[in-house]
Coordinates of C-alpha atoms in Angstrom, one line a residue:
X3 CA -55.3 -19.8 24.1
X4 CA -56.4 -17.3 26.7
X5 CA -58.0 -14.0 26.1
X6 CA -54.6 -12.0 27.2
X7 CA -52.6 -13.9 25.1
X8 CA -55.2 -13.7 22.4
X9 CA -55.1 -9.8 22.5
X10 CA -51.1 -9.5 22.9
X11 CA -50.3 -11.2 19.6
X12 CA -53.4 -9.0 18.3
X13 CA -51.5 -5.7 19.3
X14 CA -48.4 -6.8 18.0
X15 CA -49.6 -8.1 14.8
X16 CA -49.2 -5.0 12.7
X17 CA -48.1 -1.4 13.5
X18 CA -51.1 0.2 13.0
X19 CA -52.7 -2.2 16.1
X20 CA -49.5 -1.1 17.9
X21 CA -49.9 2.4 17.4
X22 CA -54.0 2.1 18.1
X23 CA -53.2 0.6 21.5
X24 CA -50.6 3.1 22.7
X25 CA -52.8 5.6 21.6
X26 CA -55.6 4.6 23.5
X27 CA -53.6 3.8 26.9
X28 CA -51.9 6.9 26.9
X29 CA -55.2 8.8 26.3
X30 CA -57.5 7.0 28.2
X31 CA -54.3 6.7 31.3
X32 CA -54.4 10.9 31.1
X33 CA -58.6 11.2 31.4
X34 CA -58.5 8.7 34.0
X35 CA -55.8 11.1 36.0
X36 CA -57.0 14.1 35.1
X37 CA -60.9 13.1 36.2
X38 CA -59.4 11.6 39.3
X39 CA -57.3 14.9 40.2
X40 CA -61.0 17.0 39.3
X41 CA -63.3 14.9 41.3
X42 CA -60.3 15.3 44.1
X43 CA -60.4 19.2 43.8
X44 CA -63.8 19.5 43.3
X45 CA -64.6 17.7 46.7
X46 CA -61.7 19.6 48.4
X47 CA -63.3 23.3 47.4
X48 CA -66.7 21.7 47.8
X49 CA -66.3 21.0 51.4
X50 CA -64.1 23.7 52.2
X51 CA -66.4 26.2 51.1
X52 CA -69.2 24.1 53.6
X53 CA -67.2 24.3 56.0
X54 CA -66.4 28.2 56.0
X55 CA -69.7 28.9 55.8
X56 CA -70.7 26.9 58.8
X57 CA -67.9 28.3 60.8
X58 CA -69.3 31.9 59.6
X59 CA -73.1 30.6 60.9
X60 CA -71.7 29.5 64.4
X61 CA -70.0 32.3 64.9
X62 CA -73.1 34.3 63.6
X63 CA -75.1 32.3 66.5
X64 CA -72.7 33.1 69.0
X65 CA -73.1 36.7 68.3
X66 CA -76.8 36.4 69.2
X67 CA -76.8 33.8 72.2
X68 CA -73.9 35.4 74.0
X69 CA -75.7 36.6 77.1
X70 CA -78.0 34.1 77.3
X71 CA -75.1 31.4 77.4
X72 CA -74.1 33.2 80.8
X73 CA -77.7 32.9 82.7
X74 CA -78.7 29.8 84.1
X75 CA -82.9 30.7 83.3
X76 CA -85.7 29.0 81.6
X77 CA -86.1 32.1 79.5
X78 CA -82.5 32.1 78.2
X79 CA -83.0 28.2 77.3
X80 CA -85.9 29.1 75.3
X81 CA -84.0 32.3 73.8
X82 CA -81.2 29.7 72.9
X83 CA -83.4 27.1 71.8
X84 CA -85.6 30.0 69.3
X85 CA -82.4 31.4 67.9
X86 CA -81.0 27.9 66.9
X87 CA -84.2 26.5 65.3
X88 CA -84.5 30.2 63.3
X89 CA -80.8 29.6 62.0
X90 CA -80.8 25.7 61.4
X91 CA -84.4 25.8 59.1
X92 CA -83.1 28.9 57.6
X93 CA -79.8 27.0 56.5
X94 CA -80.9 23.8 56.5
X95 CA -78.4 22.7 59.1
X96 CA -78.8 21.1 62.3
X97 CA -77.4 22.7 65.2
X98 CA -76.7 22.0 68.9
X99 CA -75.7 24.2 71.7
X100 CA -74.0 23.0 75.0
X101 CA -72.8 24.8 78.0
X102 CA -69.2 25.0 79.4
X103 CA -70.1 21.7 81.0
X104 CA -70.7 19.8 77.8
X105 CA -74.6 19.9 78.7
X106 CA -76.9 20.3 75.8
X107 CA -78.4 23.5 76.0
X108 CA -80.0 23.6 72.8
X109 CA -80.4 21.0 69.5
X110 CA -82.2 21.7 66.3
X111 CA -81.8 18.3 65.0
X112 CA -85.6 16.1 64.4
X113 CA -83.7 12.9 63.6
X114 CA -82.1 12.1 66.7
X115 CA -82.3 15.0 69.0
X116 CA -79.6 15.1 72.2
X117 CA -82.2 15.5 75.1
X118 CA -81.6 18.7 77.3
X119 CA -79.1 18.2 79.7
X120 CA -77.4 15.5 78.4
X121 CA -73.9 15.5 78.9
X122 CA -72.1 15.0 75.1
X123 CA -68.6 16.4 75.8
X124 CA -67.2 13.1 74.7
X125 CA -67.8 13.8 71.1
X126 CA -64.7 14.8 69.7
X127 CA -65.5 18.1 68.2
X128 CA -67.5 19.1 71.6
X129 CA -64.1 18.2 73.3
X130 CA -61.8 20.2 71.1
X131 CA -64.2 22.9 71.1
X132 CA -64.7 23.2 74.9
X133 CA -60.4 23.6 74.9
X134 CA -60.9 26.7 72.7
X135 CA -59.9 25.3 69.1
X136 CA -62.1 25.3 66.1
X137 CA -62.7 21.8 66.1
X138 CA -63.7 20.4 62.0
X139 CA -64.7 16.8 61.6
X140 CA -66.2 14.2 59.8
X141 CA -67.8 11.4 60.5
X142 CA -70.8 8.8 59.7
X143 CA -74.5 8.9 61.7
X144 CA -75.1 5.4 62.3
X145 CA -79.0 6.9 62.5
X146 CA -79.2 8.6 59.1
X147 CA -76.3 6.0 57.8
X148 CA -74.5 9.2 56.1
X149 CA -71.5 11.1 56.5
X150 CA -71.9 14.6 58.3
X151 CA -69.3 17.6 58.6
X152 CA -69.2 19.4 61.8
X153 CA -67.9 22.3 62.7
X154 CA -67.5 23.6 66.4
X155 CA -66.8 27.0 67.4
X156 CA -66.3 28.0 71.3
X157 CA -68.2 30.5 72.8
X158 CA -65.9 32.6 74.7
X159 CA -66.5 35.5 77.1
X160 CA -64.0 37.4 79.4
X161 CA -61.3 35.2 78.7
X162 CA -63.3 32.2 79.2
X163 CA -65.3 28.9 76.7
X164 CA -68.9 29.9 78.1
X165 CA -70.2 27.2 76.3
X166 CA -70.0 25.7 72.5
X167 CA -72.1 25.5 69.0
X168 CA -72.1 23.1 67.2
X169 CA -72.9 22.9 63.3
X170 CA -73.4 19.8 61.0
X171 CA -74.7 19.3 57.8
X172 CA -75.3 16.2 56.0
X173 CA -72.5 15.3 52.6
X174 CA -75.3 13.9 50.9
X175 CA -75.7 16.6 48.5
X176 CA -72.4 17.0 47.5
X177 CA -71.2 12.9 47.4
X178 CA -74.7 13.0 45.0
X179 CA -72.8 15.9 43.0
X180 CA -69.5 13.9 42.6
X181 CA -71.4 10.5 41.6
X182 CA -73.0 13.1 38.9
X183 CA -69.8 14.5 38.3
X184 CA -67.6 10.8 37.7
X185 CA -70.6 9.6 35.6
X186 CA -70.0 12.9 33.3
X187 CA -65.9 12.2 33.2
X188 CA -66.8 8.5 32.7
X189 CA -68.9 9.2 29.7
X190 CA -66.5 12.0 28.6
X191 CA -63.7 9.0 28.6
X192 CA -66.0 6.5 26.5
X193 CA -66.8 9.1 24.2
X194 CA -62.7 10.3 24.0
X195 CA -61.7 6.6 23.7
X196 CA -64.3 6.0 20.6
X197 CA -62.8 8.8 19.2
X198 CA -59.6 7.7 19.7
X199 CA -59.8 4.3 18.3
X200 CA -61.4 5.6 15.3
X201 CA -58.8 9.0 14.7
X202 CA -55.8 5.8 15.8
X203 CA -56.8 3.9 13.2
X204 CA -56.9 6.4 10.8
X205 CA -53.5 7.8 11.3
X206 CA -52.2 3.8 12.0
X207 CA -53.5 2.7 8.2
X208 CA -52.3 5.9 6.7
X209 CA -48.9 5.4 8.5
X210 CA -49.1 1.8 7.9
X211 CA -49.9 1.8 3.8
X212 CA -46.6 2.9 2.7
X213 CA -44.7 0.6 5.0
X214 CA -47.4 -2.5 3.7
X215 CA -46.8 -1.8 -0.5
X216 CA -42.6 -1.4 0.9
X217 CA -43.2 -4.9 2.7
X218 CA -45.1 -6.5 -0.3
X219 CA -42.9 -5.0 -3.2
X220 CA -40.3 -6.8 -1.3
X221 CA -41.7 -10.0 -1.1
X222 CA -42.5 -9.6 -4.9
X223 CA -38.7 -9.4 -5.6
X224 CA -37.9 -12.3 -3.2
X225 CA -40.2 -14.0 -4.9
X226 CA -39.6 -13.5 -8.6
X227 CA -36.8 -11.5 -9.0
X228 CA -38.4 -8.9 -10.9
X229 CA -37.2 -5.5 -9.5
X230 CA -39.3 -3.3 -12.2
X231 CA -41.5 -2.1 -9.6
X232 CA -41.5 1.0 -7.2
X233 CA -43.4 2.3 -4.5
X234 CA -45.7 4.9 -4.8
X235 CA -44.4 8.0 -3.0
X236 CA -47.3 10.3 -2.1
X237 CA -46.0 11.5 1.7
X238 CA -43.4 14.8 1.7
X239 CA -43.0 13.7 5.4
X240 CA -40.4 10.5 6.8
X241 CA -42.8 7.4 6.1
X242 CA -42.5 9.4 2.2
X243 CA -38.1 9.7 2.8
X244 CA -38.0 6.2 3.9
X245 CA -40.5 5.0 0.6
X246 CA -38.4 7.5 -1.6
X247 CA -35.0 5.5 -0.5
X248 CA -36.6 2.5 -0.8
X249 CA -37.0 2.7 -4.2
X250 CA -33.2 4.3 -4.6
X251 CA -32.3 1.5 -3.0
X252 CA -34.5 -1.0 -5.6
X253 CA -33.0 1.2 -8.6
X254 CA -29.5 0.5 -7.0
X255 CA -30.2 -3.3 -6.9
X256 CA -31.6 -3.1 -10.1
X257 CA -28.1 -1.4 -11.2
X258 CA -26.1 -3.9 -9.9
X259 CA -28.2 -6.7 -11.0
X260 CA -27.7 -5.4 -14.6
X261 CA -23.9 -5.3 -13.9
X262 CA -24.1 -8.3 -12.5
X263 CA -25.7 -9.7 -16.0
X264 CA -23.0 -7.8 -17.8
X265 CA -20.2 -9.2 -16.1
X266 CA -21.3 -12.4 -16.0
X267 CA -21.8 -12.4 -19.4
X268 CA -17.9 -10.8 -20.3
X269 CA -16.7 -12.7 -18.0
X270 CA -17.9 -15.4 -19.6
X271 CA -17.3 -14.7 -23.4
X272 CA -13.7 -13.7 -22.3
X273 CA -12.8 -17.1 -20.8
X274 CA -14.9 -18.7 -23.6
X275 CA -12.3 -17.0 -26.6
X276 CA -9.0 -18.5 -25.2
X277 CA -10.5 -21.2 -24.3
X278 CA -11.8 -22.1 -27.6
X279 CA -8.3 -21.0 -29.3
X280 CA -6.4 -23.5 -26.7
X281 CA -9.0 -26.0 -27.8
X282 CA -8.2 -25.5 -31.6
X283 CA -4.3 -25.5 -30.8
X284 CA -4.7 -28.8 -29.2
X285 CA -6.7 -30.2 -32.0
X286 CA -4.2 -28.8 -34.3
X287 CA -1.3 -30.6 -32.8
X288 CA -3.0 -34.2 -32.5
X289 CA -3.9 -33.7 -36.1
X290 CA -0.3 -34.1 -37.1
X291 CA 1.0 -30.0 -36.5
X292 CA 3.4 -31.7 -33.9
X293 CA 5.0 -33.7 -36.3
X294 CA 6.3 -30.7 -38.2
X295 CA 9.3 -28.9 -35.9
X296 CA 8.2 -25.5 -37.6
X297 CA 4.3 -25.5 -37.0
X298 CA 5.0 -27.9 -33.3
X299 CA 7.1 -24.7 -32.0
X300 CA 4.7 -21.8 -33.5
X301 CA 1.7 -24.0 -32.2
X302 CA 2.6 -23.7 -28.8
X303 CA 3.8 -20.7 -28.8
X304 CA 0.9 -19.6 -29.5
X305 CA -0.7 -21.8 -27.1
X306 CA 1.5 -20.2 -24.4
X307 CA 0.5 -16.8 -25.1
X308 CA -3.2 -18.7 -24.6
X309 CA -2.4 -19.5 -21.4
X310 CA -0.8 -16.2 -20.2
X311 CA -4.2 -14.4 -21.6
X312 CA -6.4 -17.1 -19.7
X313 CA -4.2 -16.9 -16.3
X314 CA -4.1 -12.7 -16.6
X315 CA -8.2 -12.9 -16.9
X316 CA -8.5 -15.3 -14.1
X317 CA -6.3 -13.2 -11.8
X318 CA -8.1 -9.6 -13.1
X319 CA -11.6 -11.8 -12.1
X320 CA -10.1 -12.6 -8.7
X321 CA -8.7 -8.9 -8.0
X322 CA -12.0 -7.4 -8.9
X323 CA -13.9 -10.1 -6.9
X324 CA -11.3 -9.7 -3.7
X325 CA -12.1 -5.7 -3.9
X326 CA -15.6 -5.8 -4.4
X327 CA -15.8 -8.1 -1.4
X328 CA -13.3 -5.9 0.7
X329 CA -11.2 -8.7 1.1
X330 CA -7.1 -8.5 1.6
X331 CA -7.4 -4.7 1.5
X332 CA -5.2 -3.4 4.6
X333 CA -4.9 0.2 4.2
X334 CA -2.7 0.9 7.2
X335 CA 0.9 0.0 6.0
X336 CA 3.7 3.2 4.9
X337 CA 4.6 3.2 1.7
X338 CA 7.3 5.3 0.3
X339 CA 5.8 6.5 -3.2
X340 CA 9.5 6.6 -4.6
X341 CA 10.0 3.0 -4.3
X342 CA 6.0 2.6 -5.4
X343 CA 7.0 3.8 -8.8
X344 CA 10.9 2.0 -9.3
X345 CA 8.7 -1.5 -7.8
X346 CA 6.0 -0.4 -10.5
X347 CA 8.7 0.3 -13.9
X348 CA 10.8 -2.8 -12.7
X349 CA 7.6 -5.0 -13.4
X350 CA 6.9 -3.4 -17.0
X351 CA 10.6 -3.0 -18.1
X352 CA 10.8 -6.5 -20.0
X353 CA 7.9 -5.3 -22.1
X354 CA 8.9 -2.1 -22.4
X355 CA 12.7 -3.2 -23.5
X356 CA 11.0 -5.9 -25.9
X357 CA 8.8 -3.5 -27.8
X358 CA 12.0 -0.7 -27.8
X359 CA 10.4 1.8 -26.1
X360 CA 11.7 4.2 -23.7
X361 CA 10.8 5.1 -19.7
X362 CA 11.5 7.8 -18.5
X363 CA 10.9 8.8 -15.0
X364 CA 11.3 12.2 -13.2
X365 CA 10.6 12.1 -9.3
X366 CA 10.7 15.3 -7.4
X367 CA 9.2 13.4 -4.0
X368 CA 11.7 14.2 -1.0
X369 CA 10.6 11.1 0.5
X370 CA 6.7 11.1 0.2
X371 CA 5.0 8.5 2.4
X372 CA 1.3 7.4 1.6
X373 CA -0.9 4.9 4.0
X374 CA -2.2 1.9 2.0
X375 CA -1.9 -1.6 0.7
X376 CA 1.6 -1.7 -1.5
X377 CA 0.6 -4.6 -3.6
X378 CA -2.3 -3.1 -5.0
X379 CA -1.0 0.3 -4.7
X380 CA 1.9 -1.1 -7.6
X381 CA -0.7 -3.4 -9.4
X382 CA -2.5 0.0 -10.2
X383 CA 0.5 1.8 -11.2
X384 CA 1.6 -1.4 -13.3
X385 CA -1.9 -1.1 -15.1
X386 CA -1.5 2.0 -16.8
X387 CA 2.3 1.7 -17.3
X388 CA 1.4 -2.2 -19.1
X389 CA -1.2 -0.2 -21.1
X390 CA 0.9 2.6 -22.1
X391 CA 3.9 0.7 -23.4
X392 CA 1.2 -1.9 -25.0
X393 CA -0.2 1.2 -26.9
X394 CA 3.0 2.7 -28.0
X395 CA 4.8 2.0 -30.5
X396 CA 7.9 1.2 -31.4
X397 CA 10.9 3.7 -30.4
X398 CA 8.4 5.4 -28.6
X399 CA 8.3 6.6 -24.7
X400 CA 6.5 6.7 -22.0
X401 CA 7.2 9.4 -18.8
X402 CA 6.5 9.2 -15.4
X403 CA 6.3 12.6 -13.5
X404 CA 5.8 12.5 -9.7
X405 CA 5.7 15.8 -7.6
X406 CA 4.2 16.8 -4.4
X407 CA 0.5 18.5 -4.9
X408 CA 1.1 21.0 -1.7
X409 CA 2.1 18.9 1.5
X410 CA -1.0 16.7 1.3
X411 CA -1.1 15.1 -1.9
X412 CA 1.7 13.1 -4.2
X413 CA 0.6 13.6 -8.1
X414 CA 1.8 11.0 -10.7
X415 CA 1.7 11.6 -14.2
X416 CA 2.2 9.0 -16.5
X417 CA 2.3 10.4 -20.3
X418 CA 2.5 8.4 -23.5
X419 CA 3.4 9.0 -27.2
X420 CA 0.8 6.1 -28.3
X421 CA -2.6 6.0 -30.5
X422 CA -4.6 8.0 -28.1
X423 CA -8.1 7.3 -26.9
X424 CA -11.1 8.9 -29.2
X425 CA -13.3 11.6 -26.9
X426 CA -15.9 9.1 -27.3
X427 CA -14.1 6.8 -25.3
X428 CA -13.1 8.5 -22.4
X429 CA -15.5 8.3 -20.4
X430 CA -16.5 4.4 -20.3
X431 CA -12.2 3.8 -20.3
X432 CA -12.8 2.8 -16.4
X433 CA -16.0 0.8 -16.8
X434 CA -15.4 -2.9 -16.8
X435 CA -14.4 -5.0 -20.3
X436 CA -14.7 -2.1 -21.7
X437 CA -11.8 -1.2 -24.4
X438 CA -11.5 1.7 -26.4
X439 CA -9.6 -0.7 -29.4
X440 CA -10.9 -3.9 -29.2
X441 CA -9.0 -5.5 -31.7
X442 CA -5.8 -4.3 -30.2
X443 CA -6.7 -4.8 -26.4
X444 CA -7.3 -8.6 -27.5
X445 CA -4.3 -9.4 -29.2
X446 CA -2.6 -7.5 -26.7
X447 CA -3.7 -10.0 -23.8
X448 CA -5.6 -7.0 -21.9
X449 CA -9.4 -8.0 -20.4
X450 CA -10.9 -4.6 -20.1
X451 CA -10.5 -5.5 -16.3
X452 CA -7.0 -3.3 -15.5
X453 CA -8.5 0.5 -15.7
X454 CA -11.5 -0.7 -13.4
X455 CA -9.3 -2.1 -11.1
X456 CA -7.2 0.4 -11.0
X457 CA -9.9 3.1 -9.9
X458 CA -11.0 0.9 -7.5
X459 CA -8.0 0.6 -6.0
X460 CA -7.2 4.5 -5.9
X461 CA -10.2 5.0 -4.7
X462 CA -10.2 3.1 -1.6
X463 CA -6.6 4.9 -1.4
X464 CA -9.2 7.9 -1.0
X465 CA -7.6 9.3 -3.8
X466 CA -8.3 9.3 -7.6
X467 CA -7.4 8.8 -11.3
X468 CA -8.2 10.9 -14.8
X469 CA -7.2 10.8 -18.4
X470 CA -6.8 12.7 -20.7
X471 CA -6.1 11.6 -24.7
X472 CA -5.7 13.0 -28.3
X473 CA -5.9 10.2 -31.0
X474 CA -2.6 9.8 -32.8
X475 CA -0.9 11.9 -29.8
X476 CA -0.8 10.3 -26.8
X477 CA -2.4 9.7 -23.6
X478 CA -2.2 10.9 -19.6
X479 CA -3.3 9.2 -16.8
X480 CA -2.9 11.3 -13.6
X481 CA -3.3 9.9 -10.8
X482 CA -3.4 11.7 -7.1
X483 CA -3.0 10.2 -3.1
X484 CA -3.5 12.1 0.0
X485 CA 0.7 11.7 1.9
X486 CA 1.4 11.2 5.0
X487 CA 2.4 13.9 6.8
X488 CA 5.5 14.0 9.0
X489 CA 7.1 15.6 11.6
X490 CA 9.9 17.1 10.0
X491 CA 12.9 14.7 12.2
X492 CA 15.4 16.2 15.1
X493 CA 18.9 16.2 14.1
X494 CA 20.8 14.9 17.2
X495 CA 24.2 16.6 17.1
X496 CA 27.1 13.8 16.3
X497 CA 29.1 13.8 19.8
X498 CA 31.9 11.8 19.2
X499 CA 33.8 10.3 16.0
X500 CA 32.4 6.6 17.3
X501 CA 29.0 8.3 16.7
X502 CA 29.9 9.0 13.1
X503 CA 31.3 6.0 12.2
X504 CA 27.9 4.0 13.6
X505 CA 25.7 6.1 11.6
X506 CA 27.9 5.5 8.7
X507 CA 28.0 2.1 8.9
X508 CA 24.3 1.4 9.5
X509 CA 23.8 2.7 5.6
X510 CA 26.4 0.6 4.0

């Protein structure tokens, strides 16, 4: 395994190693830029500033040789010559004078003097110069085998170049300083990167702990399936918002997991009860029950009302199951709440007309349309009508009051004169197997699964269901949907007695 691929799983090992590594690019990327960009303007304004001043020295020098550039003497040479040794040792520069010829004239320099005379108007400064124009360059002395700046200023006298001077200095002392200079950003970098790594790592482990004790109470549960434990929420910032729903979210799974238990374990005790009764019925009948017309006829109907009980608790365990899954629940169908509650009474009639009690309904809904799924739109509705004709007894009644809440919401009221439900009751009447009268619920065939499905239902209706109960009075269960609203429709003036008769005949 190579070294790179070595430290790429490294980095991405953990998020504290991510974190350390971004932080270090990113700050050791900006020192790197920011000491490039110095040592850049530092050199710029170094040798800019060199360079004015040997502009302002040549053209001091220029000042004094003036005349003596314009006399063709010994004594002017030597004038020439006295003035540029004076101003070179007194800057440390090395200076060279030539005529309007490009002949030397004059040269300060003790490395490699130009010899009087000689003609160096090739040089590319001399060249530029003797054309009138400042000429700035920069170039390496293959004798000194360092770089020089040169600067050369004409000399100019009614009109005319009389001659040139030229001024160099070696870059020695200020490459020297920028060496000094990226040696001090270098170390400054080092230094900034060890402090990095160690602040990086710091903030990477303290980022890092909560998401660690997250990752391993996790694997706990996955492991054992003990969701008793929490993490530890120390941190008012997000890493402490994302520990704090992490534990919401293990109280929630502990919730359901109880739930869970809890159904499982009704579920089971409710199929377990008919079960065990068809199982004694059965037995009963091979014993020698069926021989006897009497006890063969009460024996199975008995064992029929078994079977009813056992097929209602299956299909309340597959309802429940369907709507905690989401399954089969299309919400986008028009149902006209009218025909919702004639579907709803038509189902419970039999009972109701069996047990000689009355329903009465009382619909005020000019046509109400809710969105929703009509079969378990009615299988709510039947729910709480099967429970309030169970409940009431006989010559009793049970009403049903529909009316429209405003323009946005259909209210059903369905009122019975039955045995109530206690206070205590009320407010576990929608939790699942529970019943408020468990004697009566059983021997009525209920499950305790109807009042849960039918607040599940509602609500994915977005709308909801309450109760209200006296014991010995009665019961009502109210239960409100948001409506449809419609355009109110455009009555098309009949034009013609043809018209009228079609319209007519399309309602017969």
């Amino acid at each position: 395994m190579g070294l790179l691929e070595r430290i790429y799983k490294w980095m991405f090992r953990s998020l504290a190693n991510q974190l350390l590594f971004t932080y270090l690019v990113i700050i050791v990327i900006s020192l790197l830029a920011v000491s490039l960009w110095a040592l850049f303007a530092i050199k710029s304004e170094s040798v800019t500033d060199l360079r004015n001043s040997l502009e302002v020295e040549a053209v001091h020098l220029a000042l004094e040789i003036d005349n003596d550039l314009g006399m063709d003497s010994e004594k002017s040479r030597q004038r020439i010559q006295s003035a540029v040794d004076r101003h070179a040792t007194k800057l440390g520069v090395a200076i060279t004078v030539v005529d309007r010829d490009g002949r030397v004239l004059a040269d300060s320099s003790t490395i490699s003097p130009a010899p009087d005379g000689v003609n160096i108007s090739n040089d590319s400064e001399i060249n530029d110069a003797l054309a009138g124009i400042v000429a700035i360059y920069t170039r390496n002395e293959r004798t000194t085998n360092s770089n020089w700046l040169y600067v050369a200023c004409p000399v100019r006298a009614a009109g005319q170049t009389t001659g040139v001077i030229r001024v160099g200095v070696q870059l020695t002392e200020i490459e020297q300083r920028l060496h000094r200079d990226l040696i001090i950003f270098l170390e400054i970098i080092f230094a900034t990167g060890v402090m990095t790594v160690l602040i990086s790592l710091w903030l990477a482990r303290r980022v890092n702990r909560p998401l660690q004790e997250m990752s391993m109470t996790a694997r706990k549960i996955a492991a054992s399936g003990d969701m008793s434990e929490t993490v530890p929420v120390k941190r008012p910032d997000e890493v402490g918002e994302l520990a704090r729903s992490f534990n919401q979210m293990i109280r929630r799974l502990r919730e359901q997991e109880r739930l869970r238990q809890e159904f499982i374990a009704n579920a089971s005790h409710e199929l377990k009860t008919p079960t065990m009764a068809i199982g004694s019925v059965v037995e009963a009948l091979q014993a020698g029950a069926a021989e006897d017309p009497k006890l063969r006829n009460q024996f199975l109907e008995s064992l029929e009302r078994l079977v009813d009980r056992q097929a209602n608790l299956l299909q309340d365990l597959l309802d429940i199951s369907r709507l905690d899954s989401g399954q089969d629940m299309s919400l986008k169908n028009e149902i006209n709440v009218q025909q919702l509650i004639n579907d709803a009474v038509y189902q419970v009639q039999p009972n109701a007309e069996k047990k000689q009690v009355e329903i009465n309904v009382d619909s005020d809904l000019d046509g109400a349309v809710v969105m929703g799924n009509s079969i378990h739109l009615q299988r709510a509705l039947v729910n709480i009508l099967g429970n309030a004709v169970n409940y009431t007894s006989k010559d009793g009644n049970v009403g049903i009051k529909a009316t429209l809440d405003g323009i946005n919401e259909v209210e059903i009221k369905i009122t019975d004169t039955g045995i109530g439900i206690d206070a205590e009751d009320l407010p576990k009447i929608f939790e699942r197997f529970y019943r408020a009268d468990k004697a009566r619920s059983r021997a009525s065939g209920g499950s305790g699964l109807g009042l849960a499905i039918t607040q599940e239902i509602i609500a994915r209706h977005q709308g909801s269901v309450s109760v209200e109960s006296e014991v010995g009075v009665g019961s009502t269960f109210v239960v409100r949907l948001p409506v449809k609203v419609q355009a109110p429709p455009v009555e098309r003036p009949l034009e013609s007695d043809a018209d009228k008769d079609a319209v007519l005949g399309s309602h017969e």
